[in-house]
PDB file of C-alpha atoms and ligand atoms in Angstrom:
ATOM      1  CA  MET N 854       7.397 -17.822  28.564  1.00  0.00           C
ATOM      2  CA  SER N 855       9.619 -14.996  27.396  1.00  0.00           C
ATOM      3  CA  ARG N 856       9.272 -13.966  23.752  1.00  0.00           C
ATOM      4  CA  THR N 857      12.116 -13.124  21.478  1.00  0.00           C
ATOM      5  CA  VAL N 858      11.947  -9.501  20.319  1.00  0.00           C
ATOM      6  CA  TYR N 859      13.914  -7.907  17.480  1.00  0.00           C
ATOM      7  CA  VAL N 860      15.508  -4.537  18.290  1.00  0.00           C
ATOM      8  CA  ASN N 861      17.920  -2.751  15.945  1.00  0.00           C
ATOM      9  CA  GLY N 862      19.442  -5.857  14.413  1.00  0.00           C
ATOM     10  CA  ARG N 863      19.432  -8.065  17.544  1.00  0.00           C
ATOM     11  CA  TYR N 864      17.166 -10.859  18.718  1.00  0.00           C
ATOM     12  CA  LEU N 865      16.679 -10.412  22.473  1.00  0.00           C
ATOM     13  CA  PRO N 866      14.558 -11.871  25.278  1.00  0.00           C
ATOM     14  CA  GLU N 867      11.679  -9.423  25.807  1.00  0.00           C
ATOM     15  CA  GLU N 868      13.001  -8.431  29.268  1.00  0.00           C
ATOM     16  CA  GLU N 869      16.183  -7.138  27.634  1.00  0.00           C
ATOM     17  CA  ALA N 870      14.552  -5.496  24.621  1.00  0.00           C
ATOM     18  CA  THR N 871      14.675  -1.731  25.213  1.00  0.00           C
ATOM     19  CA  VAL N 872      14.845   1.569  23.359  1.00  0.00           C
ATOM     20  CA  SER N 873      16.107   4.979  24.502  1.00  0.00           C
ATOM     21  CA  VAL N 874      13.925   7.376  26.522  1.00  0.00           C
ATOM     22  CA  PHE N 875      15.086   9.978  23.967  1.00  0.00           C
ATOM     23  CA  ASP N 876      13.550   8.012  21.106  1.00  0.00           C
ATOM     24  CA  ARG N 877      11.364  10.322  19.007  1.00  0.00           C
ATOM     25  CA  GLY N 878       8.772   7.577  18.799  1.00  0.00           C
ATOM     26  CA  PHE N 879       8.299   8.003  22.550  1.00  0.00           C
ATOM     27  CA  LEU N 880       8.610  11.817  22.664  1.00  0.00           C
ATOM     28  CA  PHE N 881       6.815  12.847  19.447  1.00  0.00           C
ATOM     29  CA  ALA N 882       4.991   9.730  18.152  1.00  0.00           C
ATOM     30  CA  ASP N 883       7.536  10.177  15.335  1.00  0.00           C
ATOM     31  CA  GLY N 884       7.216   6.651  14.052  1.00  0.00           C
ATOM     32  CA  VAL N 885       5.269   4.318  11.817  1.00  0.00           C
ATOM     33  CA  TYR N 886       4.105   0.739  12.177  1.00  0.00           C
ATOM     34  CA  GLU N 887       2.650  -2.303  10.470  1.00  0.00           C
ATOM     35  CA  VAL N 888       0.754  -5.326  11.743  1.00  0.00           C
ATOM     36  CA  THR N 889       0.938  -8.523   9.725  1.00  0.00           C
ATOM     37  CA  SER N 890      -1.278 -11.485  10.558  1.00  0.00           C
ATOM     38  CA  VAL N 891       0.071 -15.006  10.865  1.00  0.00           C
ATOM     39  CA  LEU N 892      -2.135 -17.984   9.984  1.00  0.00           C
ATOM     40  CA  ASP N 893      -0.769 -21.523  10.154  1.00  0.00           C
ATOM     41  CA  GLY N 894       2.695 -20.036  10.750  1.00  0.00           C
ATOM     42  CA  LYS N 895       2.601 -18.010   7.521  1.00  0.00           C
ATOM     43  CA  LEU N 896       2.473 -14.277   6.860  1.00  0.00           C
ATOM     44  CA  ILE N 897      -0.699 -12.838   5.337  1.00  0.00           C
ATOM     45  CA  ASP N 898      -0.402 -10.026   2.742  1.00  0.00           C
ATOM     46  CA  PHE N 899       3.279  -9.420   3.621  1.00  0.00           C
ATOM     47  CA  PRO N 900       4.238  -7.625   0.356  1.00  0.00           C
ATOM     48  CA  GLY N 901       1.392  -5.138   0.865  1.00  0.00           C
ATOM     49  CA  HIS N 902       2.513  -4.304   4.395  1.00  0.00           C
ATOM     50  CA  CYS N 903       6.085  -3.927   3.200  1.00  0.00           C
ATOM     51  CA  ALA N 904       5.055  -1.547   0.408  1.00  0.00           C
ATOM     52  CA  ARG N 905       2.938   0.557   2.766  1.00  0.00           C
ATOM     53  CA  LEU N 906       5.782   0.735   5.315  1.00  0.00           C
ATOM     54  CA  ASN N 907       8.048   2.141   2.617  1.00  0.00           C
ATOM     55  CA  ARG N 908       5.401   4.658   1.628  1.00  0.00           C
ATOM     56  CA  SER N 909       4.807   5.808   5.239  1.00  0.00           C
ATOM     57  CA  LEU N 910       8.567   6.261   5.772  1.00  0.00           C
ATOM     58  CA  THR N 911       8.952   8.205   2.517  1.00  0.00           C
ATOM     59  CA  GLU N 912       6.065  10.531   3.417  1.00  0.00           C
ATOM     60  CA  LEU N 913       7.856  11.373   6.686  1.00  0.00           C
ATOM     61  CA  ASP N 914      11.372  11.707   5.167  1.00  0.00           C
ATOM     62  CA  MET N 915      12.445   8.830   7.337  1.00  0.00           C
ATOM     63  CA  ALA N 916      15.134   6.349   6.365  1.00  0.00           C
ATOM     64  CA  ASN N 917      14.233   2.678   6.067  1.00  0.00           C
ATOM     65  CA  PRO N 918      16.680   0.754   8.243  1.00  0.00           C
ATOM     66  CA  ILE N 919      16.037  -2.595   6.539  1.00  0.00           C
ATOM     67  CA  SER N 920      15.578  -4.081   3.065  1.00  0.00           C
ATOM     68  CA  ASP N 921      12.309  -5.817   2.144  1.00  0.00           C
ATOM     69  CA  ASP N 922      14.070  -9.195   1.939  1.00  0.00           C
ATOM     70  CA  ASP N 923      15.698  -8.820   5.339  1.00  0.00           C
ATOM     71  CA  LEU N 924      12.394  -7.665   6.806  1.00  0.00           C
ATOM     72  CA  LEU N 925      10.695 -10.831   5.566  1.00  0.00           C
ATOM     73  CA  GLU N 926      13.506 -12.855   7.135  1.00  0.00           C
ATOM     74  CA  VAL N 927      13.069 -11.113  10.512  1.00  0.00           C
ATOM     75  CA  HIS N 928       9.297 -11.731  10.405  1.00  0.00           C
ATOM     76  CA  ARG N 929       9.842 -15.405   9.654  1.00  0.00           C
ATOM     77  CA  ASN N 930      12.528 -15.782  12.323  1.00  0.00           C
ATOM     78  CA  LEU N 931      10.283 -14.293  15.004  1.00  0.00           C
ATOM     79  CA  VAL N 932       7.326 -16.467  13.987  1.00  0.00           C
ATOM     80  CA  ARG N 933       9.556 -19.540  14.205  1.00  0.00           C
ATOM     81  CA  ARG N 934      11.433 -18.615  17.397  1.00  0.00           C
ATOM     82  CA  ASN N 935       8.217 -17.694  19.203  1.00  0.00           C
ATOM     83  CA  GLY N 936       6.297 -20.707  17.912  1.00  0.00           C
ATOM     84  CA  ILE N 937       3.482 -18.615  16.435  1.00  0.00           C
ATOM     85  CA  THR N 938       0.823 -20.634  14.612  1.00  0.00           C
ATOM     86  CA  ASP N 939      -1.903 -17.973  14.604  1.00  0.00           C
ATOM     87  CA  GLY N 940      -1.157 -14.441  15.691  1.00  0.00           C
ATOM     88  CA  LEU N 941       0.518 -11.308  14.479  1.00  0.00           C
ATOM     89  CA  VAL N 942       3.836  -9.626  13.955  1.00  0.00           C
ATOM     90  CA  TYR N 943       4.034  -5.980  15.028  1.00  0.00           C
ATOM     91  CA  LEU N 944       6.687  -3.790  13.425  1.00  0.00           C
ATOM     92  CA  GLN N 945       7.605  -0.227  14.389  1.00  0.00           C
ATOM     93  CA  VAL N 946      10.177   2.106  12.894  1.00  0.00           C
ATOM     94  CA  THR N 947      10.885   5.481  14.502  1.00  0.00           C
ATOM     95  CA  ARG N 948      13.176   8.336  13.541  1.00  0.00           C
ATOM     96  CA  GLY N 949      15.399   7.264  16.441  1.00  0.00           C
ATOM     97  CA  ALA N 950      16.890   8.889  19.540  1.00  0.00           C
ATOM     98  CA  ALA N 951      17.973  12.543  19.632  1.00  0.00           C
ATOM     99  CA  ASP N 952      17.936  15.521  22.006  1.00  0.00           C
ATOM    100  CA  ARG N 953      14.350  16.721  22.280  1.00  0.00           C
ATOM    101  CA  ASP N 954      13.736  19.233  19.501  1.00  0.00           C
ATOM    102  CA  PHE N 955      10.731  19.736  17.210  1.00  0.00           C
ATOM    103  CA  ALA N 956      13.081  19.888  14.217  1.00  0.00           C
ATOM    104  CA  TYR N 957      14.152  16.503  12.928  1.00  0.00           C
ATOM    105  CA  PRO N 958      17.755  15.583  13.853  1.00  0.00           C
ATOM    106  CA  ASP N 959      20.265  15.857  10.971  1.00  0.00           C
ATOM    107  CA  ASP N 960      21.507  12.274  10.848  1.00  0.00           C
ATOM    108  CA  PRO N 961      19.108  10.183  12.853  1.00  0.00           C
ATOM    109  CA  GLU N 962      19.582   6.461  13.248  1.00  0.00           C
ATOM    110  CA  PRO N 963      16.158   4.894  12.952  1.00  0.00           C
ATOM    111  CA  THR N 964      14.914   2.545  15.643  1.00  0.00           C
ATOM    112  CA  ILE N 965      13.333  -0.695  14.474  1.00  0.00           C
ATOM    113  CA  VAL N 966      11.416  -3.046  16.741  1.00  0.00           C
ATOM    114  CA  LEU N 967       9.433  -6.174  15.918  1.00  0.00           C
ATOM    115  CA  PHE N 968       7.558  -8.486  18.256  1.00  0.00           C
ATOM    116  CA  THR N 969       4.922 -11.191  17.974  1.00  0.00           C
ATOM    117  CA  GLN N 970       1.609 -11.776  19.717  1.00  0.00           C
ATOM    118  CA  ALA N 971       0.057 -15.235  19.711  1.00  0.00           C
ATOM    119  CA  LYS N 972      -3.684 -15.253  18.896  1.00  0.00           C
ATOM    120  CA  PRO N 973      -4.823 -18.864  18.849  1.00  0.00           C
ATOM    121  CA  GLY N 974      -7.857 -19.307  16.598  1.00  0.00           C
ATOM    122  CA  LEU N 975      -7.404 -15.854  15.010  1.00  0.00           C
ATOM    123  CA  ALA N 976      -9.454 -16.813  11.938  1.00  0.00           C
ATOM    124  CA  ASP N 977     -12.242 -18.383  14.042  1.00  0.00           C
ATOM    125  CA  ASN N 978     -13.145 -15.283  16.027  1.00  0.00           C
ATOM    126  CA  PRO N 979     -16.718 -15.825  17.342  1.00  0.00           C
ATOM    127  CA  ALA N 980     -17.387 -12.112  16.695  1.00  0.00           C
ATOM    128  CA  ALA N 981     -17.505 -12.976  12.981  1.00  0.00           C
ATOM    129  CA  ASP N 982     -20.639 -15.104  13.574  1.00  0.00           C
ATOM    130  CA  ARG N 983     -22.244 -12.543  15.853  1.00  0.00           C
ATOM    131  CA  GLY N 984     -21.257  -9.309  14.069  1.00  0.00           C
ATOM    132  CA  LEU N 985     -20.105  -6.055  15.629  1.00  0.00           C
ATOM    133  CA  ARG N 986     -22.227  -3.241  16.996  1.00  0.00           C
ATOM    134  CA  ILE N 987     -20.635   0.099  16.358  1.00  0.00           C
ATOM    135  CA  VAL N 988     -21.270   3.706  17.356  1.00  0.00           C
ATOM    136  CA  THR N 989     -20.237   6.810  15.444  1.00  0.00           C
ATOM    137  CA  VAL N 990     -17.916   9.493  16.853  1.00  0.00           C
ATOM    138  CA  PRO N 991     -16.423  12.661  15.344  1.00  0.00           C
ATOM    139  CA  ASP N 992     -13.122  12.023  13.552  1.00  0.00           C
ATOM    140  CA  GLN N 993     -10.675  14.182  15.500  1.00  0.00           C
ATOM    141  CA  ARG N 994      -7.440  12.771  14.075  1.00  0.00           C
ATOM    142  CA  TRP N 995      -4.821  14.702  12.109  1.00  0.00           C
ATOM    143  CA  GLY N 996      -5.053  15.284   8.350  1.00  0.00           C
ATOM    144  CA  ARG N 997      -2.599  12.621   7.110  1.00  0.00           C
ATOM    145  CA  ARG N 998      -4.338   9.416   8.134  1.00  0.00           C
ATOM    146  CA  ASP N 999      -2.885   7.710   5.064  1.00  0.00           C
ATOM    147  CA  ILE N1000       0.478   7.615   6.867  1.00  0.00           C
ATOM    148  CA  LYS N1001       0.435   4.747   9.348  1.00  0.00           C
ATOM    149  CA  THR N1002       1.893   6.599  12.334  1.00  0.00           C
ATOM    150  CA  VAL N1003       1.869   5.457  15.963  1.00  0.00           C
ATOM    151  CA  GLN N1004      -0.327   8.438  16.950  1.00  0.00           C
ATOM    152  CA  LEU N1005      -3.155   6.175  18.082  1.00  0.00           C
ATOM    153  CA  LEU N1006      -4.489   8.022  21.105  1.00  0.00           C
ATOM    154  CA  TYR N1007      -7.649   9.340  19.477  1.00  0.00           C
ATOM    155  CA  PRO N1008      -8.642   5.945  18.016  1.00  0.00           C
ATOM    156  CA  SER N1009      -7.994   4.484  21.499  1.00  0.00           C
ATOM    157  CA  MET N1010     -10.294   7.086  23.066  1.00  0.00           C
ATOM    158  CA  ALA N1011     -12.940   6.351  20.427  1.00  0.00           C
ATOM    159  CA  LYS N1012     -12.730   2.623  21.140  1.00  0.00           C
ATOM    160  CA  MET N1013     -13.165   3.304  24.869  1.00  0.00           C
ATOM    161  CA  ALA N1014     -16.155   5.569  24.145  1.00  0.00           C
ATOM    162  CA  ALA N1015     -17.708   2.720  22.138  1.00  0.00           C
ATOM    163  CA  LYS N1016     -17.125   0.245  24.964  1.00  0.00           C
ATOM    164  CA  ALA N1017     -18.623   2.679  27.490  1.00  0.00           C
ATOM    165  CA  GLU N1018     -21.815   2.619  25.394  1.00  0.00           C
ATOM    166  CA  GLY N1019     -21.830  -1.175  25.284  1.00  0.00           C
ATOM    167  CA  ALA N1020     -20.728  -1.285  21.630  1.00  0.00           C
ATOM    168  CA  ASP N1021     -17.773  -3.139  20.109  1.00  0.00           C
ATOM    169  CA  ASP N1022     -16.133  -0.365  18.139  1.00  0.00           C
ATOM    170  CA  ALA N1023     -16.540   3.108  16.650  1.00  0.00           C
ATOM    171  CA  TRP N1024     -16.709   4.521  13.136  1.00  0.00           C
ATOM    172  CA  MET N1025     -15.328   8.011  12.791  1.00  0.00           C
ATOM    173  CA  VAL N1026     -17.297  10.704  11.006  1.00  0.00           C
ATOM    174  CA  GLU N1027     -16.185  13.927   9.304  1.00  0.00           C
ATOM    175  CA  ASP N1028     -18.587  16.348   7.561  1.00  0.00           C
ATOM    176  CA  ASP N1029     -21.417  13.814   8.022  1.00  0.00           C
ATOM    177  CA  HIS N1030     -19.470  11.139   6.143  1.00  0.00           C
ATOM    178  CA  VAL N1031     -17.865   8.045   7.616  1.00  0.00           C
ATOM    179  CA  THR N1032     -14.081   8.034   7.276  1.00  0.00           C
ATOM    180  CA  GLU N1033     -13.184   4.634   8.776  1.00  0.00           C
ATOM    181  CA  GLY N1034     -13.214   2.534  11.943  1.00  0.00           C
ATOM    182  CA  THR N1035     -10.811   3.067  14.857  1.00  0.00           C
ATOM    183  CA  SER N1036      -8.528   0.369  13.434  1.00  0.00           C
ATOM    184  CA  ASN N1037     -10.240  -0.801  10.269  1.00  0.00           C
ATOM    185  CA  ASN N1038     -11.796   0.337   6.991  1.00  0.00           C
ATOM    186  CA  ALA N1039     -15.603   0.686   6.861  1.00  0.00           C
ATOM    187  CA  TYR N1040     -18.069  -0.621   4.256  1.00  0.00           C
ATOM    188  CA  ILE N1041     -21.803  -0.727   3.687  1.00  0.00           C
ATOM    189  CA  VAL N1042     -23.787  -2.875   1.267  1.00  0.00           C
ATOM    190  CA  LYS N1043     -27.003  -1.619  -0.332  1.00  0.00           C
ATOM    191  CA  GLY N1044     -28.893  -3.419  -3.094  1.00  0.00           C
ATOM    192  CA  GLY N1045     -25.883  -5.682  -3.648  1.00  0.00           C
ATOM    193  CA  THR N1046     -23.415  -2.795  -4.115  1.00  0.00           C
ATOM    194  CA  ILE N1047     -20.436  -2.550  -1.769  1.00  0.00           C
ATOM    195  CA  VAL N1048     -19.648   1.061  -0.839  1.00  0.00           C
ATOM    196  CA  THR N1049     -16.418   2.142   0.867  1.00  0.00           C
ATOM    197  CA  ARG N1050     -14.654   5.475   1.082  1.00  0.00           C
ATOM    198  CA  GLN N1051     -12.233   6.342  -1.709  1.00  0.00           C
ATOM    199  CA  LEU N1052      -8.514   6.534  -0.934  1.00  0.00           C
ATOM    200  CA  GLY N1053      -7.089   9.905   0.078  1.00  0.00           C
ATOM    201  CA  HIS N1054      -5.416  11.574   3.068  1.00  0.00           C
ATOM    202  CA  GLU N1055      -8.568  10.987   5.144  1.00  0.00           C
ATOM    203  CA  ILE N1056      -8.164   7.232   5.638  1.00  0.00           C
ATOM    204  CA  LEU N1057      -5.505   4.573   5.958  1.00  0.00           C
ATOM    205  CA  HIS N1058      -4.996   2.686   2.728  1.00  0.00           C
ATOM    206  CA  GLY N1059      -5.823  -0.698   4.183  1.00  0.00           C
ATOM    207  CA  ILE N1060      -3.914  -3.663   2.846  1.00  0.00           C
ATOM    208  CA  THR N1061      -6.935  -5.855   3.572  1.00  0.00           C
ATOM    209  CA  ARG N1062      -9.177  -3.279   1.854  1.00  0.00           C
ATOM    210  CA  ALA N1063      -7.142  -3.550  -1.361  1.00  0.00           C
ATOM    211  CA  ALA N1064      -7.290  -7.363  -1.326  1.00  0.00           C
ATOM    212  CA  VAL N1065     -11.000  -7.537  -0.443  1.00  0.00           C
ATOM    213  CA  LEU N1066     -11.998  -5.062  -3.171  1.00  0.00           C
ATOM    214  CA  ARG N1067      -9.971  -7.053  -5.686  1.00  0.00           C
ATOM    215  CA  PHE N1068     -11.682 -10.313  -4.646  1.00  0.00           C
ATOM    216  CA  ALA N1069     -15.105  -8.636  -4.694  1.00  0.00           C
ATOM    217  CA  ARG N1070     -14.574  -7.384  -8.257  1.00  0.00           C
ATOM    218  CA  GLU N1071     -13.260 -10.768  -9.344  1.00  0.00           C
ATOM    219  CA  ALA N1072     -16.436 -12.325  -7.934  1.00  0.00           C
ATOM    220  CA  GLN N1073     -18.487  -9.868 -10.095  1.00  0.00           C
ATOM    221  CA  MET N1074     -19.707  -7.916  -7.049  1.00  0.00           C
ATOM    222  CA  LYS N1075     -20.388  -4.230  -7.661  1.00  0.00           C
ATOM    223  CA  VAL N1076     -18.050  -1.846  -5.792  1.00  0.00           C
ATOM    224  CA  GLU N1077     -18.354   1.934  -5.357  1.00  0.00           C
ATOM    225  CA  GLU N1078     -15.422   3.800  -3.811  1.00  0.00           C
ATOM    226  CA  ARG N1079     -17.012   6.948  -2.397  1.00  0.00           C
ATOM    227  CA  ALA N1080     -17.838   8.537   0.929  1.00  0.00           C
ATOM    228  CA  PHE N1081     -21.145   7.529   2.546  1.00  0.00           C
ATOM    229  CA  THR N1082     -23.171   9.233   5.279  1.00  0.00           C
ATOM    230  CA  VAL N1083     -24.174   7.855   8.672  1.00  0.00           C
ATOM    231  CA  GLU N1084     -27.831   8.003   7.521  1.00  0.00           C
ATOM    232  CA  GLU N1085     -26.967   5.889   4.497  1.00  0.00           C
ATOM    233  CA  ALA N1086     -25.133   3.411   6.704  1.00  0.00           C
ATOM    234  CA  LYS N1087     -28.089   3.031   9.056  1.00  0.00           C
ATOM    235  CA  ALA N1088     -30.335   2.292   6.059  1.00  0.00           C
ATOM    236  CA  ALA N1089     -27.903  -0.216   4.541  1.00  0.00           C
ATOM    237  CA  ASP N1090     -28.694  -3.917   4.069  1.00  0.00           C
ATOM    238  CA  GLU N1091     -25.441  -4.861   5.748  1.00  0.00           C
ATOM    239  CA  ALA N1092     -22.059  -3.479   6.773  1.00  0.00           C
ATOM    240  CA  PHE N1093     -18.592  -4.719   7.599  1.00  0.00           C
ATOM    241  CA  VAL N1094     -15.048  -3.683   8.413  1.00  0.00           C
ATOM    242  CA  THR N1095     -11.670  -4.974   7.245  1.00  0.00           C
ATOM    243  CA  SER N1096      -8.225  -5.035   8.824  1.00  0.00           C
ATOM    244  CA  ALA N1097      -5.134  -7.218   8.844  1.00  0.00           C
ATOM    245  CA  SER N1098      -6.025  -8.734  12.211  1.00  0.00           C
ATOM    246  CA  ALA N1099      -9.839  -8.932  11.915  1.00  0.00           C
ATOM    247  CA  PHE N1100      -9.895  -9.843   8.174  1.00  0.00           C
ATOM    248  CA  VAL N1101     -13.530  -9.187   7.120  1.00  0.00           C
ATOM    249  CA  MET N1102     -15.740  -8.592  10.160  1.00  0.00           C
ATOM    250  CA  PRO N1103     -19.518  -8.098   9.803  1.00  0.00           C
ATOM    251  CA  VAL N1104     -21.243  -5.115  11.442  1.00  0.00           C
ATOM    252  CA  VAL N1105     -24.848  -5.687  12.565  1.00  0.00           C
ATOM    253  CA  GLY N1106     -25.689  -2.417  14.323  1.00  0.00           C
ATOM    254  CA  ILE N1107     -24.886   1.271  13.947  1.00  0.00           C
ATOM    255  CA  ASP N1108     -25.744   3.774  16.717  1.00  0.00           C
ATOM    256  CA  GLY N1109     -28.364   1.365  18.073  1.00  0.00           C
ATOM    257  CA  VAL N1110     -29.996   0.776  14.664  1.00  0.00           C
ATOM    258  CA  THR N1111     -30.049  -2.899  13.691  1.00  0.00           C
ATOM    259  CA  LEU N1112     -29.044  -3.684  10.108  1.00  0.00           C
ATOM    260  CA  GLY N1113     -31.107  -6.288   8.237  1.00  0.00           C
ATOM    261  CA  ASP N1114     -32.124  -9.087  10.585  1.00  0.00           C
ATOM    262  CA  GLY N1115     -29.306  -8.311  13.020  1.00  0.00           C
ATOM    263  CA  THR N1116     -27.063 -11.140  11.866  1.00  0.00           C
ATOM    264  CA  PRO N1117     -24.000 -10.982   9.580  1.00  0.00           C
ATOM    265  CA  GLY N1118     -25.034 -10.337   5.977  1.00  0.00           C
ATOM    266  CA  PRO N1119     -24.313 -12.643   3.033  1.00  0.00           C
ATOM    267  CA  VAL N1120     -21.850 -10.297   1.295  1.00  0.00           C
ATOM    268  CA  ALA N1121     -19.697  -9.882   4.414  1.00  0.00           C
ATOM    269  CA  ARG N1122     -19.780 -13.607   5.127  1.00  0.00           C
ATOM    270  CA  ARG N1123     -18.854 -14.485   1.548  1.00  0.00           C
ATOM    271  CA  LEU N1124     -16.024 -11.931   1.421  1.00  0.00           C
ATOM    272  CA  ARG N1125     -14.627 -13.208   4.712  1.00  0.00           C
ATOM    273  CA  GLU N1126     -14.544 -16.732   3.287  1.00  0.00           C
ATOM    274  CA  ILE N1127     -12.928 -15.665   0.021  1.00  0.00           C
ATOM    275  CA  TYR N1128     -10.392 -13.426   1.758  1.00  0.00           C
ATOM    276  CA  LEU N1129      -9.309 -16.119   4.222  1.00  0.00           C
ATOM    277  CA  GLU N1130      -9.097 -18.772   1.527  1.00  0.00           C
ATOM    278  CA  GLU N1131      -7.180 -16.668  -1.008  1.00  0.00           C
ATOM    279  CA  SER N1132      -4.815 -15.001   1.450  1.00  0.00           C
ATOM    280  CA  ARG N1133      -3.929 -18.335   3.069  1.00  0.00           C
ATOM    281  CA  LYS N1134      -3.010 -19.592  -0.408  1.00  0.00           C
ATOM    282  CA  ALA N1135      -0.750 -16.590  -1.044  1.00  0.00           C
ATOM    283  CA  ALA N1136       0.763 -16.523   2.487  1.00  0.00           C
ATOM    284  CA  LEU N1137       4.566 -16.460   2.785  1.00  0.00           C
TER     285      LEU N1137
HETATM  286  N1  PMP E 874      -7.794   2.101   9.157  1.00  0.00           N
HETATM  287  C1  PMP E 874      -7.145   2.288  10.320  1.00  0.00           C
HETATM  288  C2  PMP E 874      -7.284   3.589  11.021  1.00  0.00           C
HETATM  289  C3  PMP E 874      -6.353   1.260  10.866  1.00  0.00           C
HETATM  290  O1  PMP E 874      -5.693   1.454  12.028  1.00  0.00           O
HETATM  291  C4  PMP E 874      -6.283   0.015  10.194  1.00  0.00           C
HETATM  292  C5  PMP E 874      -5.496  -1.127  10.762  1.00  0.00           C
HETATM  293  N2  PMP E 874      -4.169  -0.847  10.932  1.00  0.00           N
HETATM  294  C6  PMP E 874      -6.975  -0.131   8.974  1.00  0.00           C
HETATM  295  C7  PMP E 874      -7.716   0.936   8.493  1.00  0.00           C
HETATM  296  C8  PMP E 874      -6.904  -1.416   8.199  1.00  0.00           C
HETATM  297  O2  PMP E 874      -5.691  -1.528   7.524  1.00  0.00           O
HETATM  298  P1  PMP E 874      -5.071  -2.956   7.196  1.00  0.00           P
HETATM  299  O3  PMP E 874      -6.092  -3.702   6.407  1.00  0.00           O
HETATM  300  O4  PMP E 874      -3.863  -2.652   6.412  1.00  0.00           O
HETATM  301  O5  PMP E 874      -4.802  -3.602   8.518  1.00  0.00           O
END
């Protein structure tokens, strides 16, 4: 069945949804994106994604082609038109089409595209019961990872390297310290304390990270926002990752070292429960 896709103000069948070959998103990866999960037909953490989109655009001197209210409307329309119960809405804004030139065009018209992907049973992913095995790789991305750009080739390569080793995903490492996962924020738990890297240009400011840390603190769990080493991670009691589409996902192995008894730890399991429960309640 053909999906409805939103392109520059129009709702089109996916076969007719196109952008220019001169689009700077295509030529320069000059674009930003957001992924919002849908559970029971409702949007999870939408205001957070909206705020981060605005921040990413501002950091790149890019105009926002749509108001927050209209953006919510487009998300809801696509969820309804495409009959999404569980899944995600992908949003991309680029600087738009222009003759190829490294300098930004003077008066670009941004391109905006949104589409949905159905993911039945998104919150019941069996990987959450099993836990992920991850490997570490050098972080070879650019220096402004806090801007959510569509430059995702290196994380893609890292994910493929993990799969080639029989692992589920990779954590990226810079100066011996873990930055984050290929498409998620990384955490370890030691002696009951949750440790995750502090915000900065080195990592994406995860919307799920912000919510999970808030819930953890509300539940009187101890949280330290600081960089941790791979050695520290391998010696941790448990580990997990967070992202809009995986929520809280336990990690049970790092570079072939099994954490704890090799099953998802209690902190990760509890935070997954709390996150799903609370974010369903606040869904729009
Ligand atoms: N870090 C990276 C590199 C990511 O790609 C993602 C997912 N987009 C995250 C962290 C998690 O961010 P969020 O919780 O907002 O999905």
